[in-house]
Amino acid sequence: MRKYIGYISAVVLIVVYLRALFLPGLWHGDAFLYRQEDGSFTGSDIYAEYNMTIKPADYGTDIEFSVNDKVNHYQVKYDKNDSSRNVEVLENQTVICKGRAIGEENNWIVFDDETGSSDMIDVRVGNEVPAEEELFPNYTILYNWAVSDKTDTRGEPYMLLLILLLGVILFLDIRFPMLFWILEHRLDVDGGEPSDWYLFGQKVGRVVLSIGVLVCMVLTFTLH
């Protein structure tokens, strides 16, 4: 009975993990903002709680973004004529950028005409805690959100390949304890058996593989 409970628990955990892996949303730094049923986005990191709504407007896109209890309203104005687009971004009715966006789908960089540079570079020293104002999205991120119809996924699907490989090795080692010993030493001995040292190393290897699977599962939700 316990064995079946273990199998059922494992299946449930895998289903929950895979569902969480492919939940849609948008990345904001290291925070993932999950898309809600009403179309809004919600997420958090160690610094703050974030909420966002994105709505189309006649001139482009309206974005309302909150960091904890502070709310900023952004108007992202743009054209879609070619690969270099005119852009104007307003924060609470004040122009914070007027320039051009250069790039391609989901990978635009906005250059401000006044400064001649972009705001994509963010330098932070050591463990310096960012000010609340620094937690709001910059105008390049706002523009990419405004013009894209696509969302990200919470996890990194490519990590599943490594998890699958480690999982298969671990399953075979547990289900067929002699398999890897036979593959490695069968042609070298005649009727021999694995030593106690080998069996101890096999148990250590199983622990290492299990830890490797758990680490990869965590990395699927932190790498992006």
CSV table of C-alpha atoms in Angstrom, one decimal:
chain,number,residue,atom,x,y,z
A,1,MET,CA,0.0,0.0,0.0
A,2,ARG,CA,2.8,2.4,0.9
A,3,LYS,CA,4.5,1.7,-2.4
A,4,TYR,CA,1.3,2.8,-4.3
A,5,ILE,CA,1.0,5.9,-2.2
A,6,GLY,CA,4.6,6.8,-3.0
A,7,TYR,CA,3.9,6.3,-6.8
A,8,ILE,CA,0.7,8.4,-6.6
A,9,SER,CA,2.5,11.1,-4.7
A,10,ALA,CA,5.4,11.2,-7.2
A,11,VAL,CA,2.9,11.5,-10.1
A,12,VAL,CA,1.0,14.3,-8.4
A,13,LEU,CA,4.3,16.2,-7.7
A,14,ILE,CA,5.4,15.7,-11.4
A,15,VAL,CA,2.1,17.1,-12.7
A,16,VAL,CA,2.3,20.1,-10.3
A,17,TYR,CA,5.9,20.7,-11.3
A,18,LEU,CA,5.2,20.6,-15.0
A,19,ARG,CA,2.2,22.9,-14.7
A,20,ALA,CA,4.2,25.4,-12.7
A,21,LEU,CA,7.0,25.1,-15.3
A,22,PHE,CA,4.8,26.2,-18.2
A,23,LEU,CA,2.6,28.8,-16.5
A,24,PRO,CA,2.6,32.0,-18.6
A,25,GLY,CA,3.8,35.4,-17.5
A,26,LEU,CA,6.5,38.0,-17.9
A,27,TRP,CA,9.9,38.3,-16.2
A,28,HIS,CA,10.8,41.5,-14.4
A,29,GLY,CA,14.3,41.1,-13.3
A,30,ASP,CA,14.4,38.0,-11.1
A,31,ALA,CA,10.6,38.3,-10.4
A,32,PHE,CA,8.2,36.3,-12.5
A,33,LEU,CA,4.8,38.0,-12.9
A,34,TYR,CA,2.2,35.4,-13.5
A,35,ARG,CA,-0.7,36.2,-15.8
A,36,GLN,CA,-4.0,36.1,-14.0
A,37,GLU,CA,-7.4,35.1,-15.3
A,38,ASP,CA,-8.4,38.8,-15.7
A,39,GLY,CA,-5.3,39.4,-17.9
A,40,SER,CA,-3.3,41.2,-15.2
A,41,PHE,CA,0.2,40.1,-14.0
A,42,THR,CA,1.3,39.5,-10.4
A,43,GLY,CA,4.6,38.4,-8.9
A,44,SER,CA,7.2,39.1,-6.2
A,45,ASP,CA,10.8,38.8,-5.3
A,46,ILE,CA,12.8,39.5,-2.1
A,47,TYR,CA,12.3,43.2,-2.5
A,48,ALA,CA,8.7,43.8,-3.3
A,49,GLU,CA,5.3,42.6,-4.5
A,50,TYR,CA,4.5,43.6,-8.1
A,51,ASN,CA,1.2,44.0,-10.0
A,52,MET,CA,0.7,45.1,-13.6
A,53,THR,CA,-2.1,45.7,-16.1
A,54,ILE,CA,-1.4,46.2,-19.8
A,55,LYS,CA,-4.1,47.6,-22.1
A,56,PRO,CA,-4.1,48.8,-25.7
A,57,ALA,CA,-4.7,52.4,-26.4
A,58,ASP,CA,-5.2,54.6,-29.5
A,59,TYR,CA,-1.6,55.8,-29.4
A,60,GLY,CA,0.0,52.5,-28.3
A,61,THR,CA,-0.3,50.9,-24.9
A,62,ASP,CA,-1.3,51.8,-21.3
A,63,ILE,CA,0.7,50.1,-18.5
A,64,GLU,CA,-0.1,50.4,-14.8
A,65,PHE,CA,2.6,49.0,-12.6
A,66,SER,CA,2.7,48.9,-8.8
A,67,VAL,CA,5.6,48.1,-6.5
A,68,ASN,CA,4.1,47.3,-3.1
A,69,ASP,CA,1.6,50.2,-2.5
A,70,LYS,CA,3.1,52.6,-5.0
A,71,VAL,CA,1.5,52.8,-8.5
A,72,ASN,CA,2.9,54.3,-11.7
A,73,HIS,CA,0.9,54.8,-14.8
A,74,TYR,CA,2.8,54.6,-18.1
A,75,GLN,CA,1.8,55.6,-21.6
A,76,VAL,CA,3.9,53.9,-24.3
A,77,LYS,CA,3.5,55.7,-27.7
A,78,TYR,CA,5.0,54.1,-30.8
A,79,ASP,CA,4.7,53.3,-34.4
A,80,LYS,CA,5.2,50.0,-36.2
A,81,ASN,CA,6.5,51.1,-39.6
A,82,ASP,CA,9.9,49.4,-39.7
A,83,SER,CA,12.8,48.0,-37.7
A,84,SER,CA,13.6,51.4,-36.2
A,85,ARG,CA,10.5,52.9,-34.5
A,86,ASN,CA,9.7,56.2,-32.9
A,87,VAL,CA,8.9,55.8,-29.2
A,88,GLU,CA,7.7,58.1,-26.5
A,89,VAL,CA,7.2,56.9,-22.9
A,90,LEU,CA,5.3,58.9,-20.2
A,91,GLU,CA,5.3,58.1,-16.5
A,92,ASN,CA,2.4,59.7,-14.6
A,93,GLN,CA,1.9,62.2,-17.5
A,94,THR,CA,5.6,63.1,-17.6
A,95,VAL,CA,7.8,62.3,-20.5
A,96,ILE,CA,10.7,60.0,-19.4
A,97,CYS,CA,11.9,59.0,-22.9
A,98,LYS,CA,11.5,60.2,-26.4
A,99,GLY,CA,13.6,58.3,-29.0
A,100,ARG,CA,13.8,55.3,-31.2
A,101,ALA,CA,13.5,51.5,-30.7
A,102,ILE,CA,15.9,49.4,-32.6
A,103,GLY,CA,15.8,45.6,-32.8
A,104,GLU,CA,13.3,42.8,-33.6
A,105,GLU,CA,10.4,41.0,-32.0
A,106,ASN,CA,10.8,40.6,-28.2
A,107,ASN,CA,14.3,42.0,-28.3
A,108,TRP,CA,14.0,45.8,-28.7
A,109,ILE,CA,16.4,48.4,-27.3
A,110,VAL,CA,15.1,51.9,-26.9
A,111,PHE,CA,17.6,54.8,-27.3
A,112,ASP,CA,16.6,58.2,-25.8
A,113,ASP,CA,17.2,61.2,-28.2
A,114,GLU,CA,18.2,63.5,-25.4
A,115,THR,CA,20.9,61.3,-23.8
A,116,GLY,CA,21.8,59.3,-26.9
A,117,SER,CA,21.9,56.1,-24.9
A,118,SER,CA,19.7,53.3,-23.6
A,119,ASP,CA,18.7,52.4,-20.1
A,120,MET,CA,19.3,48.6,-20.4
A,121,ILE,CA,22.5,48.7,-18.3
A,122,ASP,CA,21.9,48.5,-14.6
A,123,VAL,CA,24.9,48.5,-12.3
A,124,ARG,CA,24.5,47.5,-8.6
A,125,VAL,CA,27.4,47.1,-6.1
A,126,GLY,CA,27.5,44.0,-3.9
A,127,ASN,CA,24.4,43.4,-1.9
A,128,GLU,CA,23.1,46.9,-2.3
A,129,VAL,CA,19.3,47.0,-1.7
A,130,PRO,CA,17.6,48.9,-4.6
A,131,ALA,CA,15.5,51.9,-3.8
A,132,GLU,CA,11.8,51.5,-4.4
A,133,GLU,CA,11.9,53.7,-7.5
A,134,GLU,CA,14.6,51.4,-9.0
A,135,LEU,CA,12.2,48.4,-8.8
A,136,PHE,CA,9.9,49.9,-11.5
A,137,PRO,CA,10.5,48.8,-15.1
A,138,ASN,CA,12.7,51.0,-17.3
A,139,TYR,CA,11.4,52.4,-20.6
A,140,THR,CA,13.1,49.7,-22.7
A,141,ILE,CA,11.3,46.9,-20.8
A,142,LEU,CA,8.0,48.9,-20.9
A,143,TYR,CA,8.3,49.1,-24.7
A,144,ASN,CA,9.0,45.4,-25.1
A,145,TRP,CA,6.0,44.6,-23.0
A,146,ALA,CA,3.9,47.0,-24.9
A,147,VAL,CA,4.6,45.7,-28.4
A,148,SER,CA,4.8,42.0,-27.7
A,149,ASP,CA,1.8,39.7,-27.9
A,150,LYS,CA,3.8,36.8,-26.4
A,151,THR,CA,4.5,35.8,-22.8
A,152,ASP,CA,7.3,33.9,-21.1
A,153,THR,CA,7.1,30.7,-19.1
A,154,ARG,CA,8.0,30.4,-15.5
A,155,GLY,CA,10.6,27.7,-15.9
A,156,GLU,CA,13.4,26.8,-18.3
A,157,PRO,CA,12.1,23.8,-20.3
A,158,TYR,CA,15.6,22.8,-21.5
A,159,MET,CA,16.5,21.8,-18.0
A,160,LEU,CA,14.0,19.0,-18.3
A,161,LEU,CA,16.5,17.1,-20.6
A,162,LEU,CA,19.1,17.0,-17.8
A,163,ILE,CA,16.5,16.1,-15.2
A,164,LEU,CA,15.2,13.3,-17.5
A,165,LEU,CA,18.8,12.0,-18.0
A,166,LEU,CA,19.6,12.0,-14.3
A,167,GLY,CA,16.2,10.5,-13.5
A,168,VAL,CA,16.7,7.6,-15.9
A,169,ILE,CA,20.1,6.8,-14.5
A,170,LEU,CA,18.7,6.9,-11.0
A,171,PHE,CA,15.7,4.7,-11.9
A,172,LEU,CA,17.9,2.1,-13.6
A,173,ASP,CA,20.3,2.0,-10.7
A,174,ILE,CA,17.5,1.4,-8.2
A,175,ARG,CA,15.4,-1.0,-10.3
A,176,PHE,CA,18.4,-3.0,-11.6
A,177,PRO,CA,21.2,-2.7,-8.9
A,178,MET,CA,23.6,-4.9,-10.8
A,179,LEU,CA,23.2,-3.3,-14.2
A,180,PHE,CA,26.0,-0.7,-14.1
A,181,TRP,CA,28.4,-3.1,-12.4
A,182,ILE,CA,27.7,-5.7,-15.1
A,183,LEU,CA,28.2,-3.1,-17.9
A,184,GLU,CA,31.4,-1.9,-16.4
A,185,HIS,CA,33.0,-5.1,-15.0
A,186,ARG,CA,31.3,-8.1,-16.5
A,187,LEU,CA,34.1,-8.7,-19.1
A,188,ASP,CA,36.8,-8.3,-16.5
A,189,VAL,CA,35.7,-11.0,-14.0
A,190,ASP,CA,34.4,-14.5,-14.0
A,191,GLY,CA,31.6,-15.0,-11.6
A,192,GLY,CA,32.6,-12.1,-9.4
A,193,GLU,CA,30.4,-10.0,-7.2
A,194,PRO,CA,30.6,-6.3,-6.4
A,195,SER,CA,32.5,-5.4,-3.2
A,196,ASP,CA,31.1,-3.7,-0.2
A,197,TRP,CA,33.0,-0.6,-1.1
A,198,TYR,CA,31.4,-0.6,-4.6
A,199,LEU,CA,27.9,-1.0,-3.0
A,200,PHE,CA,28.6,1.8,-0.6
A,201,GLY,CA,29.7,4.0,-3.5
A,202,GLN,CA,26.5,3.0,-5.4
A,203,LYS,CA,24.4,4.4,-2.5
A,204,VAL,CA,26.4,7.6,-2.4
A,205,GLY,CA,25.9,7.9,-6.2
A,206,ARG,CA,22.1,7.6,-5.7
A,207,VAL,CA,22.1,10.4,-3.2
A,208,VAL,CA,24.2,12.6,-5.5
A,209,LEU,CA,21.9,11.9,-8.4
A,210,SER,CA,18.8,12.7,-6.3
A,211,ILE,CA,20.4,16.0,-5.2
A,212,GLY,CA,21.3,16.7,-8.8
A,213,VAL,CA,17.6,16.3,-9.9
A,214,LEU,CA,16.4,18.6,-7.1
A,215,VAL,CA,19.0,21.2,-8.0
A,216,CYS,CA,18.0,21.1,-11.6
A,217,MET,CA,14.3,21.5,-10.7
A,218,VAL,CA,15.2,24.6,-8.7
A,219,LEU,CA,17.3,25.9,-11.6
A,220,THR,CA,14.4,25.6,-14.0
A,221,PHE,CA,12.7,28.3,-12.0
A,222,THR,CA,15.7,30.6,-11.5
A,223,LEU,CA,17.4,30.6,-14.9
A,224,HIS,CA,15.9,32.8,-17.6
